[in-house]
Amino acid sequence: MNKVFKIQLEVNTPVHIGSGKDISINDYVIKDGKFYKYNINSVIKDLSEEKKKELLDNNFAQSRRLIYDYVINNFDNINFEYTAKVSQKKGKIKGKFTKNLVEDLYKENLKNTIDNRNLNQLAIKSFIGVNGKKYIPGSSIKGAIRTAILSEGLIKNYSEIENNKNIKNDPFKFLMITDTQLFNEGIEISSIDRVSKNNFAEILNTGFKTNFQIKIRENSFEIGNIISCINNFNKKAVEYSINGLKTMNKSLSYKDSKKIEKNNLIIENFEKISILQKNCSKDEFIINLGFGGGKIFKTIPSTNNRLFRPGKNSKISIKSSSVPLTYNLVEKNLMGWVKCKIIN
């Protein structure tokens, strides 16, 4: 007997699930706080050869500026694939504070007409989608669920099944997770706080809601057991992260104040996630999806994949880096946390 559960997914912290492709600066414009995506080949395909040459036969920076001017001047006639909001995040450009980092940096770069190595930094990491709409893949959700189930030991002797590549006996073939509904709202162009600068990406914003389905065949799993595994696994990982970061801070000196400050910010984020976890009802679970949330929430616990300790051959000491390296922030928020609730 098949069981189908309709699940509502609500974004708790910014989510980015990458398509593996970047959006070139020649395939979008930012205007009045809004991002407009187009395809440059579609824009120029009907132009005369002379006009194409005028736009494209220059260095990268010059062509970029000419293409921008052409799109803005013909704005009402451009077939934009989709639009999105642009983050109002504050930041610094050339040592000066700006209220709108993404848009102002974009405009600043358009002023350059001489090629240099900084010109390609405004490529945007795209959120996975199809035909101008976005979605959260069922494979990403199933991966998070599978990790929790195996970590909590719900399936006995699974390593034997996996090592013998016995797909016929693999219980996960009876657990199916659909992609979410397609959407084109909720996406914002923002920057991810990492070591590299100007790391722009399409981010799914906090508060956005969409639906997907969990399908269980032949009584292979009980939904209650799945939810328990997910919540138990993630609660332990969050608690481990909080305690690890606090221990880390104790080992840092006053010279590492910036690292301590960042770690405290991450701790505050995790404490908020912990409160959400404690307030979950029996038909709710919280998982981490996509880029930047931390390897700890996407791997089965072992002595080799936990954070807060250098590896055997690691040259990175506790005091020489911002730990943990795998956490990324969007406007001071940890990435990837969503709450799922059974609604049927």
CSV table of C-alpha atoms in Angstrom, one decimal:
chain,number,residue,atom,x,y,z
A,1,MET,CA,0.0,0.0,0.0
A,2,ASN,CA,1.3,3.4,-1.0
A,3,LYS,CA,1.1,6.4,1.4
A,4,VAL,CA,1.3,9.9,0.1
A,5,PHE,CA,2.0,12.9,2.5
A,6,LYS,CA,1.7,16.5,1.3
A,7,ILE,CA,4.3,18.6,2.9
A,8,GLN,CA,4.5,22.4,3.3
A,9,LEU,CA,8.1,23.7,3.2
A,10,GLU,CA,8.8,27.1,4.8
A,11,VAL,CA,12.2,28.8,4.5
A,12,ASN,CA,13.6,29.8,7.9
A,13,THR,CA,17.0,31.0,6.8
A,14,PRO,CA,18.2,32.0,3.3
A,15,VAL,CA,18.5,29.0,0.9
A,16,HIS,CA,20.7,28.6,-2.2
A,17,ILE,CA,20.5,25.4,-4.2
A,18,GLY,CA,22.8,25.9,-7.2
A,19,SER,CA,22.2,25.0,-10.8
A,20,GLY,CA,25.9,24.6,-11.3
A,21,LYS,CA,25.9,27.6,-13.6
A,22,ASP,CA,26.6,31.3,-13.2
A,23,ILE,CA,24.6,34.1,-14.7
A,24,SER,CA,27.0,36.3,-16.7
A,25,ILE,CA,26.9,40.0,-16.3
A,26,ASN,CA,25.9,40.2,-20.0
A,27,ASP,CA,22.7,38.2,-19.3
A,28,TYR,CA,21.1,40.6,-16.7
A,29,VAL,CA,20.7,44.1,-15.7
A,30,ILE,CA,19.9,45.7,-12.3
A,31,LYS,CA,17.6,48.7,-12.4
A,32,ASP,CA,15.9,50.5,-9.6
A,33,GLY,CA,16.5,47.7,-7.0
A,34,LYS,CA,15.3,45.0,-9.3
A,35,PHE,CA,17.1,42.2,-11.2
A,36,TYR,CA,16.1,41.4,-14.8
A,37,LYS,CA,17.3,38.2,-16.4
A,38,TYR,CA,17.6,37.9,-20.2
A,39,ASN,CA,19.5,35.9,-22.8
A,40,ILE,CA,22.1,37.9,-24.7
A,41,ASN,CA,21.8,35.7,-27.7
A,42,SER,CA,18.1,36.2,-27.9
A,43,VAL,CA,18.6,40.0,-27.5
A,44,ILE,CA,21.0,40.4,-30.4
A,45,LYS,CA,19.8,37.6,-32.8
A,46,ASP,CA,17.7,40.0,-34.9
A,47,LEU,CA,20.2,42.9,-34.9
A,48,SER,CA,22.1,43.8,-38.0
A,49,GLU,CA,25.6,42.5,-38.3
A,50,GLU,CA,26.9,46.1,-38.0
A,51,LYS,CA,25.0,46.5,-34.7
A,52,LYS,CA,26.2,43.2,-33.4
A,53,LYS,CA,29.8,44.2,-34.2
A,54,GLU,CA,29.3,47.5,-32.5
A,55,LEU,CA,28.2,45.7,-29.3
A,56,LEU,CA,30.5,42.8,-29.2
A,57,ASP,CA,33.8,43.7,-31.0
A,58,ASN,CA,35.4,45.4,-28.0
A,59,ASN,CA,37.1,44.3,-24.8
A,60,PHE,CA,34.9,42.7,-22.2
A,61,ALA,CA,34.4,45.8,-20.1
A,62,GLN,CA,33.5,48.0,-23.1
A,63,SER,CA,31.1,45.4,-24.5
A,64,ARG,CA,29.5,45.0,-21.2
A,65,ARG,CA,28.8,48.7,-20.9
A,66,LEU,CA,27.5,48.9,-24.5
A,67,ILE,CA,25.2,45.9,-24.0
A,68,TYR,CA,23.9,47.4,-20.8
A,69,ASP,CA,23.1,50.7,-22.5
A,70,TYR,CA,21.4,48.9,-25.4
A,71,VAL,CA,19.2,46.9,-23.0
A,72,ILE,CA,18.2,49.9,-20.9
A,73,ASN,CA,17.5,52.0,-24.0
A,74,ASN,CA,15.3,49.2,-25.4
A,75,PHE,CA,14.0,48.1,-22.0
A,76,ASP,CA,10.3,47.7,-23.0
A,77,ASN,CA,11.2,45.6,-26.0
A,78,ILE,CA,13.4,43.1,-24.2
A,79,ASN,CA,12.0,39.6,-23.5
A,80,PHE,CA,13.1,39.1,-19.9
A,81,GLU,CA,13.0,35.5,-18.7
A,82,TYR,CA,12.2,36.5,-15.0
A,83,THR,CA,12.8,39.2,-12.5
A,84,ALA,CA,13.9,39.2,-8.8
A,85,LYS,CA,14.4,41.6,-6.0
A,86,VAL,CA,17.9,42.8,-5.2
A,87,SER,CA,19.2,42.8,-1.6
A,88,GLN,CA,19.3,46.0,0.3
A,89,LYS,CA,22.4,44.8,2.2
A,90,LYS,CA,24.9,47.4,3.3
A,91,GLY,CA,28.6,47.2,2.7
A,92,LYS,CA,31.7,48.9,1.5
A,93,ILE,CA,32.9,49.9,-1.9
A,94,LYS,CA,36.4,51.4,-2.2
A,95,GLY,CA,36.4,52.0,1.5
A,96,LYS,CA,33.1,53.9,1.5
A,97,PHE,CA,29.8,52.7,3.1
A,98,THR,CA,26.9,52.0,0.8
A,99,LYS,CA,23.3,51.2,1.6
A,100,ASN,CA,22.8,48.9,-1.4
A,101,LEU,CA,25.9,46.8,-1.8
A,102,VAL,CA,24.8,44.6,-4.8
A,103,GLU,CA,23.3,47.3,-6.9
A,104,ASP,CA,25.9,50.0,-6.2
A,105,LEU,CA,28.8,47.6,-6.8
A,106,TYR,CA,27.1,46.6,-10.1
A,107,LYS,CA,26.9,50.3,-11.1
A,108,GLU,CA,30.4,50.9,-10.0
A,109,ASN,CA,31.7,48.1,-12.2
A,110,LEU,CA,29.8,49.4,-15.2
A,111,LYS,CA,31.9,52.6,-15.1
A,112,ASN,CA,35.1,50.6,-15.9
A,113,THR,CA,35.9,50.4,-19.6
A,114,ILE,CA,39.4,48.8,-19.2
A,115,ASP,CA,39.8,45.1,-18.8
A,116,ASN,CA,41.1,43.9,-15.4
A,117,ARG,CA,40.7,40.8,-13.3
A,118,ASN,CA,37.9,42.2,-11.2
A,119,LEU,CA,35.5,42.6,-14.0
A,120,ASN,CA,34.1,39.0,-13.9
A,121,GLN,CA,33.2,39.1,-10.2
A,122,LEU,CA,29.6,40.1,-10.9
A,123,ALA,CA,28.6,36.7,-12.2
A,124,ILE,CA,25.6,35.5,-10.1
A,125,LYS,CA,25.3,31.9,-8.9
A,126,SER,CA,21.9,30.8,-10.2
A,127,PHE,CA,19.3,28.9,-8.2
A,128,ILE,CA,18.2,25.6,-9.9
A,129,GLY,CA,15.2,26.0,-12.1
A,130,VAL,CA,13.6,25.3,-15.5
A,131,ASN,CA,11.9,27.6,-18.0
A,132,GLY,CA,12.5,30.7,-16.0
A,133,LYS,CA,11.0,29.2,-12.8
A,134,LYS,CA,12.8,27.8,-9.7
A,135,TYR,CA,12.2,24.7,-7.6
A,136,ILE,CA,13.8,22.7,-4.7
A,137,PRO,CA,14.8,19.3,-6.0
A,138,GLY,CA,13.3,16.3,-4.3
A,139,SER,CA,16.8,14.7,-4.4
A,140,SER,CA,18.1,17.5,-2.1
A,141,ILE,CA,15.3,16.9,0.4
A,142,LYS,CA,15.7,13.1,0.1
A,143,GLY,CA,19.5,13.4,0.7
A,144,ALA,CA,18.9,15.2,4.0
A,145,ILE,CA,16.3,12.7,5.1
A,146,ARG,CA,18.4,9.7,4.1
A,147,THR,CA,21.4,11.0,6.1
A,148,ALA,CA,19.2,11.4,9.2
A,149,ILE,CA,17.7,7.9,8.8
A,150,LEU,CA,21.1,6.2,8.5
A,151,SER,CA,22.7,8.3,11.2
A,152,GLU,CA,19.9,7.3,13.6
A,153,GLY,CA,20.2,3.6,12.8
A,154,LEU,CA,16.6,3.2,11.6
A,155,ILE,CA,17.8,0.7,9.0
A,156,LYS,CA,19.9,-2.1,10.4
A,157,ASN,CA,22.9,-3.5,8.5
A,158,TYR,CA,22.5,-0.9,5.7
A,159,SER,CA,26.2,-0.9,5.1
A,160,GLU,CA,26.0,-4.5,3.9
A,161,ILE,CA,23.3,-3.6,1.4
A,162,GLU,CA,25.4,-0.6,0.2
A,163,ASN,CA,28.7,-2.4,0.0
A,164,ASN,CA,27.2,-5.3,-1.9
A,165,LYS,CA,25.4,-2.8,-4.2
A,166,ASN,CA,22.2,-4.7,-3.7
A,167,ILE,CA,19.8,-2.2,-5.1
A,168,LYS,CA,17.0,-4.7,-5.1
A,169,ASN,CA,17.0,-4.8,-1.2
A,170,ASP,CA,17.7,-1.0,-0.8
A,171,PRO,CA,14.7,0.3,1.3
A,172,PHE,CA,15.3,3.8,0.0
A,173,LYS,CA,13.9,2.9,-3.4
A,174,PHE,CA,10.5,2.7,-1.6
A,175,LEU,CA,10.9,6.3,-0.3
A,176,MET,CA,10.2,8.9,-2.9
A,177,ILE,CA,10.4,12.7,-2.6
A,178,THR,CA,9.0,14.9,-5.3
A,179,ASP,CA,10.4,18.2,-6.4
A,180,THR,CA,8.6,21.2,-5.0
A,181,GLN,CA,6.1,23.2,-7.0
A,182,LEU,CA,7.7,25.6,-9.5
A,183,PHE,CA,7.9,29.2,-8.3
A,184,ASN,CA,9.3,32.5,-9.5
A,185,GLU,CA,8.7,34.6,-6.4
A,186,GLY,CA,10.8,34.6,-3.2
A,187,ILE,CA,14.1,34.8,-5.0
A,188,GLU,CA,16.5,37.7,-4.2
A,189,ILE,CA,19.9,38.6,-5.5
A,190,SER,CA,22.2,38.8,-2.5
A,191,SER,CA,25.8,38.2,-1.5
A,192,ILE,CA,27.2,35.3,0.5
A,193,ASP,CA,29.7,36.2,3.2
A,194,ARG,CA,32.8,34.2,2.3
A,195,VAL,CA,36.5,34.7,2.0
A,196,SER,CA,36.1,35.8,-1.7
A,197,LYS,CA,34.4,39.1,-2.3
A,198,ASN,CA,31.3,39.9,-4.3
A,199,ASN,CA,30.0,36.3,-4.1
A,200,PHE,CA,26.6,37.0,-5.5
A,201,ALA,CA,23.8,34.4,-5.7
A,202,GLU,CA,20.1,33.9,-6.2
A,203,ILE,CA,18.8,33.3,-2.7
A,204,LEU,CA,15.4,31.9,-1.6
A,205,ASN,CA,14.2,34.3,1.1
A,206,THR,CA,13.0,33.6,4.7
A,207,GLY,CA,9.3,33.1,5.0
A,208,PHE,CA,8.8,31.7,1.5
A,209,LYS,CA,6.5,28.6,1.4
A,210,THR,CA,6.0,25.9,-1.2
A,211,ASN,CA,4.8,22.2,-1.2
A,212,PHE,CA,6.2,18.8,-2.1
A,213,GLN,CA,5.2,15.2,-1.4
A,214,ILE,CA,6.7,12.2,0.4
A,215,LYS,CA,5.6,8.9,-1.0
A,216,ILE,CA,6.1,5.7,0.9
A,217,ARG,CA,5.6,2.3,-0.8
A,218,GLU,CA,4.7,-1.0,0.6
A,219,ASN,CA,4.9,0.0,4.3
A,220,SER,CA,8.7,0.3,4.0
A,221,PHE,CA,8.8,3.3,6.4
A,222,GLU,CA,6.6,4.9,9.0
A,223,ILE,CA,6.4,8.7,8.6
A,224,GLY,CA,6.6,9.2,12.4
A,225,ASN,CA,9.9,7.3,12.6
A,226,ILE,CA,11.3,9.3,9.7
A,227,ILE,CA,10.4,12.6,11.4
A,228,SER,CA,11.9,11.4,14.7
A,229,CYS,CA,15.1,10.5,12.9
A,230,ILE,CA,15.4,13.8,11.1
A,231,ASN,CA,14.7,15.9,14.3
A,232,ASN,CA,17.0,13.8,16.5
A,233,PHE,CA,19.9,13.9,14.0
A,234,ASN,CA,19.7,17.7,13.5
A,235,LYS,CA,19.2,18.5,17.1
A,236,LYS,CA,22.4,16.7,18.0
A,237,ALA,CA,24.3,18.3,15.2
A,238,VAL,CA,23.1,21.8,16.2
A,239,GLU,CA,24.0,21.2,19.9
A,240,TYR,CA,27.4,19.8,18.8
A,241,SER,CA,28.0,23.0,16.7
A,242,ILE,CA,27.0,25.3,19.5
A,243,ASN,CA,29.3,23.5,22.0
A,244,GLY,CA,32.1,23.3,19.6
A,245,LEU,CA,32.1,27.0,18.7
A,246,LYS,CA,31.9,27.9,22.4
A,247,THR,CA,34.9,25.7,23.1
A,248,MET,CA,36.7,27.2,20.1
A,249,ASN,CA,36.2,30.7,21.4
A,250,LYS,CA,37.7,29.8,24.7
A,251,SER,CA,40.9,28.8,22.9
A,252,LEU,CA,41.2,32.1,21.0
A,253,SER,CA,42.9,35.1,22.4
A,254,TYR,CA,41.9,38.8,22.4
A,255,LYS,CA,43.9,39.1,19.1
A,256,ASP,CA,41.3,36.9,17.4
A,257,SER,CA,38.4,39.2,18.3
A,258,LYS,CA,37.0,39.2,14.8
A,259,LYS,CA,36.9,35.4,14.7
A,260,ILE,CA,35.3,35.3,18.2
A,261,GLU,CA,32.7,37.8,17.0
A,262,LYS,CA,31.8,35.8,13.9
A,263,ASN,CA,31.6,32.6,15.9
A,264,ASN,CA,29.3,34.3,18.4
A,265,LEU,CA,27.1,35.3,15.5
A,266,ILE,CA,26.9,31.7,14.3
A,267,ILE,CA,26.2,30.5,17.8
A,268,GLU,CA,23.3,33.0,18.0
A,269,ASN,CA,21.9,31.6,14.8
A,270,PHE,CA,22.2,28.0,15.9
A,271,GLU,CA,20.4,28.9,19.2
A,272,LYS,CA,17.5,30.3,17.2
A,273,ILE,CA,17.4,27.0,15.1
A,274,SER,CA,17.5,25.1,18.4
A,275,ILE,CA,14.4,27.0,19.6
A,276,LEU,CA,12.6,26.1,16.4
A,277,GLN,CA,13.5,22.5,16.8
A,278,LYS,CA,12.1,22.4,20.4
A,279,ASN,CA,8.9,23.9,19.2
A,280,CYS,CA,8.3,21.4,16.4
A,281,SER,CA,5.0,19.4,16.7
A,282,LYS,CA,5.0,15.7,15.9
A,283,ASP,CA,4.2,16.3,12.2
A,284,GLU,CA,7.0,18.9,11.7
A,285,PHE,CA,10.7,18.5,11.0
A,286,ILE,CA,13.5,20.9,10.3
A,287,ILE,CA,16.3,20.2,7.8
A,288,ASN,CA,19.3,22.0,6.2
A,289,LEU,CA,19.4,22.2,2.4
A,290,GLY,CA,21.7,23.4,-0.3
A,291,PHE,CA,24.9,25.5,-0.2
A,292,GLY,CA,26.6,26.9,2.8
A,293,GLY,CA,24.8,25.3,5.7
A,294,GLY,CA,27.6,23.1,6.9
A,295,LYS,CA,28.9,19.6,6.1
A,296,ILE,CA,28.0,18.4,9.5
A,297,PHE,CA,24.3,18.4,8.6
A,298,LYS,CA,24.8,16.5,5.3
A,299,THR,CA,27.1,13.7,6.4
A,300,ILE,CA,26.7,10.6,8.6
A,301,PRO,CA,28.8,11.2,11.8
A,302,SER,CA,32.2,9.7,11.9
A,303,THR,CA,35.5,10.5,13.6
A,304,ASN,CA,36.8,12.2,10.4
A,305,ASN,CA,34.0,14.5,9.3
A,306,ARG,CA,33.2,16.5,12.4
A,307,LEU,CA,34.4,20.1,12.7
A,308,PHE,CA,36.3,22.0,15.3
A,309,ARG,CA,39.5,19.9,15.1
A,310,PRO,CA,42.2,19.9,12.5
A,311,GLY,CA,42.8,16.8,10.4
A,312,LYS,CA,46.0,14.8,10.7
A,313,ASN,CA,47.6,16.5,7.8
A,314,SER,CA,46.0,19.9,8.2
A,315,LYS,CA,48.2,22.9,8.3
A,316,ILE,CA,45.4,25.0,9.6
A,317,SER,CA,45.6,25.6,13.3
A,318,ILE,CA,42.6,26.6,15.4
A,319,LYS,CA,44.0,30.1,15.8
A,320,SER,CA,44.8,30.7,12.2
A,321,SER,CA,41.3,30.5,10.6
A,322,SER,CA,37.7,31.3,11.1
A,323,VAL,CA,36.2,28.1,12.3
A,324,PRO,CA,34.2,26.3,11.1
A,325,LEU,CA,35.1,27.0,7.5
A,326,THR,CA,32.0,25.4,6.0
A,327,TYR,CA,29.4,27.9,7.5
A,328,ASN,CA,28.4,30.8,5.2
A,329,LEU,CA,26.1,33.7,6.1
A,330,VAL,CA,23.7,35.8,4.1
A,331,GLU,CA,23.0,39.1,5.9
A,332,LYS,CA,24.2,37.6,9.2
A,333,ASN,CA,21.9,34.6,8.8
A,334,LEU,CA,23.1,31.0,8.5
A,335,MET,CA,22.1,29.3,5.3
A,336,GLY,CA,19.8,26.5,4.3
A,337,TRP,CA,17.3,25.9,7.2
A,338,VAL,CA,13.7,25.0,6.3
A,339,LYS,CA,10.7,23.7,8.3
A,340,CYS,CA,8.5,21.0,6.8
A,341,LYS,CA,5.0,20.2,8.0
A,342,ILE,CA,2.5,17.5,7.0
A,343,ILE,CA,-0.6,19.2,5.8
A,344,ASN,CA,-2.9,16.4,4.6
